[in-house]
Amino acid sequence: MNSLFAIAPYKYEGIWVFDDPRVGLSQEPFVSGADTIIDVLTADIPNAAEGFKLIFSPDPFPGFNARFTWNRPEYGGNWYSWPERNMEGWLCPALFKYFESAPQELFVKVSAR
């Protein structure tokens, strides 16, 4: 199994979404706080709404921008917090397309395409 995953989120109809045909996802939305976290993560990326790179892993890697910690499950998904920003967001069950179980931590790097 991969230790680093990459997606390219973009805005569709004003909502952050991503496609990953490898795992059968198309316009999968980020909701319930995850969208607000993406707004913060991409604040310095020009034209992020047209698409940006997001790399994520359950393990730290060189250059990661943010660390998220698992809080609790709900509605088949999982809540993660960004302690340094006092923010929380929900990741839907699409998380299990990448992981067998919800990781205790997620490390993320965002950059322009």
PDB file of N, CA and C in Angstrom, residues 62-102:
ATOM      1  N   PRO A  62       8.934  14.939   4.468  1.00  0.00           N
ATOM      2  CA  PRO A  62       9.585  16.244   4.302  1.00  0.00           C
ATOM      3  C   PRO A  62       8.655  17.266   3.646  1.00  0.00           C
ATOM      4  N   GLY A  63       8.558  18.429   4.266  1.00  0.00           N
ATOM      5  CA  GLY A  63       7.792  19.538   3.704  1.00  0.00           C
ATOM      6  C   GLY A  63       6.310  19.553   4.019  1.00  0.00           C
ATOM      7  N   PHE A  64       5.826  18.665   4.890  1.00  0.00           N
ATOM      8  CA  PHE A  64       4.378  18.700   5.167  1.00  0.00           C
ATOM      9  C   PHE A  64       4.003  20.057   5.764  1.00  0.00           C
ATOM     10  N   ASN A  65       2.769  20.520   5.427  1.00  0.00           N
ATOM     11  CA  ASN A  65       2.275  21.822   5.883  1.00  0.00           C
ATOM     12  C   ASN A  65       1.438  21.752   7.163  1.00  0.00           C
ATOM     13  N   ALA A  66       0.780  20.615   7.367  1.00  0.00           N
ATOM     14  CA  ALA A  66      -0.146  20.527   8.495  1.00  0.00           C
ATOM     15  C   ALA A  66      -0.243  19.088   8.994  1.00  0.00           C
ATOM     16  N   ARG A  67      -0.492  18.973  10.297  1.00  0.00           N
ATOM     17  CA  ARG A  67      -0.701  17.678  10.949  1.00  0.00           C
ATOM     18  C   ARG A  67      -2.093  17.676  11.554  1.00  0.00           C
ATOM     19  N   PHE A  68      -2.845  16.638  11.242  1.00  0.00           N
ATOM     20  CA  PHE A  68      -4.207  16.495  11.753  1.00  0.00           C
ATOM     21  C   PHE A  68      -4.275  15.265  12.646  1.00  0.00           C
ATOM     22  N   THR A  69      -5.006  15.373  13.737  1.00  0.00           N
ATOM     23  CA  THR A  69      -5.127  14.259  14.673  1.00  0.00           C
ATOM     24  C   THR A  69      -6.569  13.764  14.717  1.00  0.00           C
ATOM     25  N   TRP A  70      -6.698  12.445  14.789  1.00  0.00           N
ATOM     26  CA  TRP A  70      -8.014  11.814  14.825  1.00  0.00           C
ATOM     27  C   TRP A  70      -8.730  12.146  16.121  1.00  0.00           C
ATOM     28  N   ASN A  71     -10.029  12.458  16.001  1.00  0.00           N
ATOM     29  CA  ASN A  71     -10.829  12.760  17.191  1.00  0.00           C
ATOM     30  C   ASN A  71     -11.868  11.685  17.489  1.00  0.00           C
ATOM     31  N   ARG A  72     -12.724  11.389  16.478  1.00  0.00           N
ATOM     32  CA  ARG A  72     -13.829  10.464  16.732  1.00  0.00           C
ATOM     33  C   ARG A  72     -14.507  10.100  15.408  1.00  0.00           C
ATOM     34  N   PRO A  73     -15.186   8.952  15.382  1.00  0.00           N
ATOM     35  CA  PRO A  73     -15.966   8.598  14.202  1.00  0.00           C
ATOM     36  C   PRO A  73     -17.366   9.226  14.274  1.00  0.00           C
ATOM     37  N   GLU A  74     -17.969   9.433  13.125  1.00  0.00           N
ATOM     38  CA  GLU A  74     -19.368   9.872  13.069  1.00  0.00           C
ATOM     39  C   GLU A  74     -19.902   9.674  11.660  1.00  0.00           C
ATOM     40  N   TYR A  75     -21.092   9.103  11.547  1.00  0.00           N
ATOM     41  CA  TYR A  75     -21.775   8.899  10.270  1.00  0.00           C
ATOM     42  C   TYR A  75     -20.903   8.197   9.228  1.00  0.00           C
ATOM     43  N   GLY A  76     -20.120   7.235   9.666  1.00  0.00           N
ATOM     44  CA  GLY A  76     -19.287   6.470   8.745  1.00  0.00           C
ATOM     45  C   GLY A  76     -17.977   7.148   8.391  1.00  0.00           C
ATOM     46  N   GLY A  77     -17.831   8.410   8.764  1.00  0.00           N
ATOM     47  CA  GLY A  77     -16.599   9.155   8.519  1.00  0.00           C
ATOM     48  C   GLY A  77     -15.865   9.400   9.826  1.00  0.00           C
ATOM     49  N   ASN A  78     -14.903  10.308   9.773  1.00  0.00           N
ATOM     50  CA  ASN A  78     -14.086  10.581  10.955  1.00  0.00           C
ATOM     51  C   ASN A  78     -13.750  12.056  11.076  1.00  0.00           C
ATOM     52  N   TRP A  79     -13.779  12.536  12.306  1.00  0.00           N
ATOM     53  CA  TRP A  79     -13.411  13.915  12.609  1.00  0.00           C
ATOM     54  C   TRP A  79     -11.920  13.989  12.926  1.00  0.00           C
ATOM     55  N   TYR A  80     -11.261  14.988  12.336  1.00  0.00           N
ATOM     56  CA  TYR A  80      -9.851  15.266  12.588  1.00  0.00           C
ATOM     57  C   TYR A  80      -9.704  16.716  13.027  1.00  0.00           C
ATOM     58  N   SER A  81      -8.743  16.958  13.914  1.00  0.00           N
ATOM     59  CA  SER A  81      -8.488  18.337  14.340  1.00  0.00           C
ATOM     60  C   SER A  81      -7.114  18.778  13.854  1.00  0.00           C
ATOM     61  N   TRP A  82      -6.998  20.075  13.671  1.00  0.00           N
ATOM     62  CA  TRP A  82      -5.742  20.740  13.324  1.00  0.00           C
ATOM     63  C   TRP A  82      -5.384  21.562  14.556  1.00  0.00           C
ATOM     64  N   PRO A  83      -4.680  20.963  15.515  1.00  0.00           N
ATOM     65  CA  PRO A  83      -4.454  21.625  16.812  1.00  0.00           C
ATOM     66  C   PRO A  83      -3.812  23.003  16.710  1.00  0.00           C
ATOM     67  N   GLU A  84      -2.867  23.179  15.798  1.00  0.00           N
ATOM     68  CA  GLU A  84      -2.168  24.463  15.676  1.00  0.00           C
ATOM     69  C   GLU A  84      -3.103  25.598  15.247  1.00  0.00           C
ATOM     70  N   ARG A  85      -4.207  25.273  14.623  1.00  0.00           N
ATOM     71  CA  ARG A  85      -5.168  26.290  14.165  1.00  0.00           C
ATOM     72  C   ARG A  85      -6.495  26.227  14.909  1.00  0.00           C
ATOM     73  N   ASN A  86      -6.610  25.287  15.847  1.00  0.00           N
ATOM     74  CA  ASN A  86      -7.853  25.112  16.586  1.00  0.00           C
ATOM     75  C   ASN A  86      -9.041  24.922  15.630  1.00  0.00           C
ATOM     76  N   MET A  87      -8.846  24.049  14.639  1.00  0.00           N
ATOM     77  CA  MET A  87      -9.888  23.776  13.646  1.00  0.00           C
ATOM     78  C   MET A  87     -10.175  22.277  13.634  1.00  0.00           C
ATOM     79  N   GLU A  88     -11.371  21.950  13.175  1.00  0.00           N
ATOM     80  CA  GLU A  88     -11.779  20.551  13.078  1.00  0.00           C
ATOM     81  C   GLU A  88     -12.549  20.346  11.785  1.00  0.00           C
ATOM     82  N   GLY A  89     -12.358  19.182  11.168  1.00  0.00           N
ATOM     83  CA  GLY A  89     -13.070  18.867   9.939  1.00  0.00           C
ATOM     84  C   GLY A  89     -13.392  17.388   9.863  1.00  0.00           C
ATOM     85  N   TRP A  90     -14.464  17.074   9.142  1.00  0.00           N
ATOM     86  CA  TRP A  90     -14.930  15.697   8.997  1.00  0.00           C
ATOM     87  C   TRP A  90     -14.490  15.165   7.640  1.00  0.00           C
ATOM     88  N   LEU A  91     -13.939  13.966   7.647  1.00  0.00           N
ATOM     89  CA  LEU A  91     -13.596  13.279   6.406  1.00  0.00           C
ATOM     90  C   LEU A  91     -14.574  12.127   6.227  1.00  0.00           C
ATOM     91  N   CYS A  92     -15.228  12.110   5.078  1.00  0.00           N
ATOM     92  CA  CYS A  92     -16.279  11.131   4.810  1.00  0.00           C
ATOM     93  C   CYS A  92     -15.697   9.723   4.624  1.00  0.00           C
ATOM     94  N   PRO A  93     -16.546   8.719   4.438  1.00  0.00           N
ATOM     95  CA  PRO A  93     -16.060   7.352   4.282  1.00  0.00           C
ATOM     96  C   PRO A  93     -15.138   7.129   3.070  1.00  0.00           C
ATOM     97  N   ALA A  94     -15.018   8.098   2.193  1.00  0.00           N
ATOM     98  CA  ALA A  94     -14.057   7.969   1.086  1.00  0.00           C
ATOM     99  C   ALA A  94     -12.631   7.798   1.628  1.00  0.00           C
ATOM    100  N   LEU A  95     -12.392   8.182   2.875  1.00  0.00           N
ATOM    101  CA  LEU A  95     -11.093   7.979   3.511  1.00  0.00           C
ATOM    102  C   LEU A  95     -10.671   6.513   3.418  1.00  0.00           C
ATOM    103  N   PHE A  96     -11.662   5.612   3.454  1.00  0.00           N
ATOM    104  CA  PHE A  96     -11.368   4.182   3.445  1.00  0.00           C
ATOM    105  C   PHE A  96     -11.034   3.648   2.050  1.00  0.00           C
ATOM    106  N   LYS A  97     -11.064   4.507   1.059  1.00  0.00           N
ATOM    107  CA  LYS A  97     -10.536   4.148  -0.264  1.00  0.00           C
ATOM    108  C   LYS A  97      -9.011   4.151  -0.213  1.00  0.00           C
ATOM    109  N   TYR A  98      -8.452   4.829   0.798  1.00  0.00           N
ATOM    110  CA  TYR A  98      -7.006   4.982   0.935  1.00  0.00           C
ATOM    111  C   TYR A  98      -6.432   4.224   2.139  1.00  0.00           C
ATOM    112  N   PHE A  99      -7.241   4.051   3.177  1.00  0.00           N
ATOM    113  CA  PHE A  99      -6.773   3.419   4.407  1.00  0.00           C
ATOM    114  C   PHE A  99      -7.779   2.372   4.877  1.00  0.00           C
ATOM    115  N   GLU A 100      -7.278   1.274   5.433  1.00  0.00           N
ATOM    116  CA  GLU A 100      -8.162   0.234   5.971  1.00  0.00           C
ATOM    117  C   GLU A 100      -8.904   0.714   7.203  1.00  0.00           C
ATOM    118  N   SER A 101      -8.255   1.538   8.006  1.00  0.00           N
ATOM    119  CA  SER A 101      -8.890   2.141   9.178  1.00  0.00           C
ATOM    120  C   SER A 101      -8.423   3.590   9.256  1.00  0.00           C
ATOM    121  N   ALA A 102      -9.153   4.381  10.003  1.00  0.00           N
ATOM    122  CA  ALA A 102      -8.824   5.811  10.108  1.00  0.00           C
ATOM    123  C   ALA A 102      -7.473   5.984  10.798  1.00  0.00           C
TER     124      ALA A 102
END
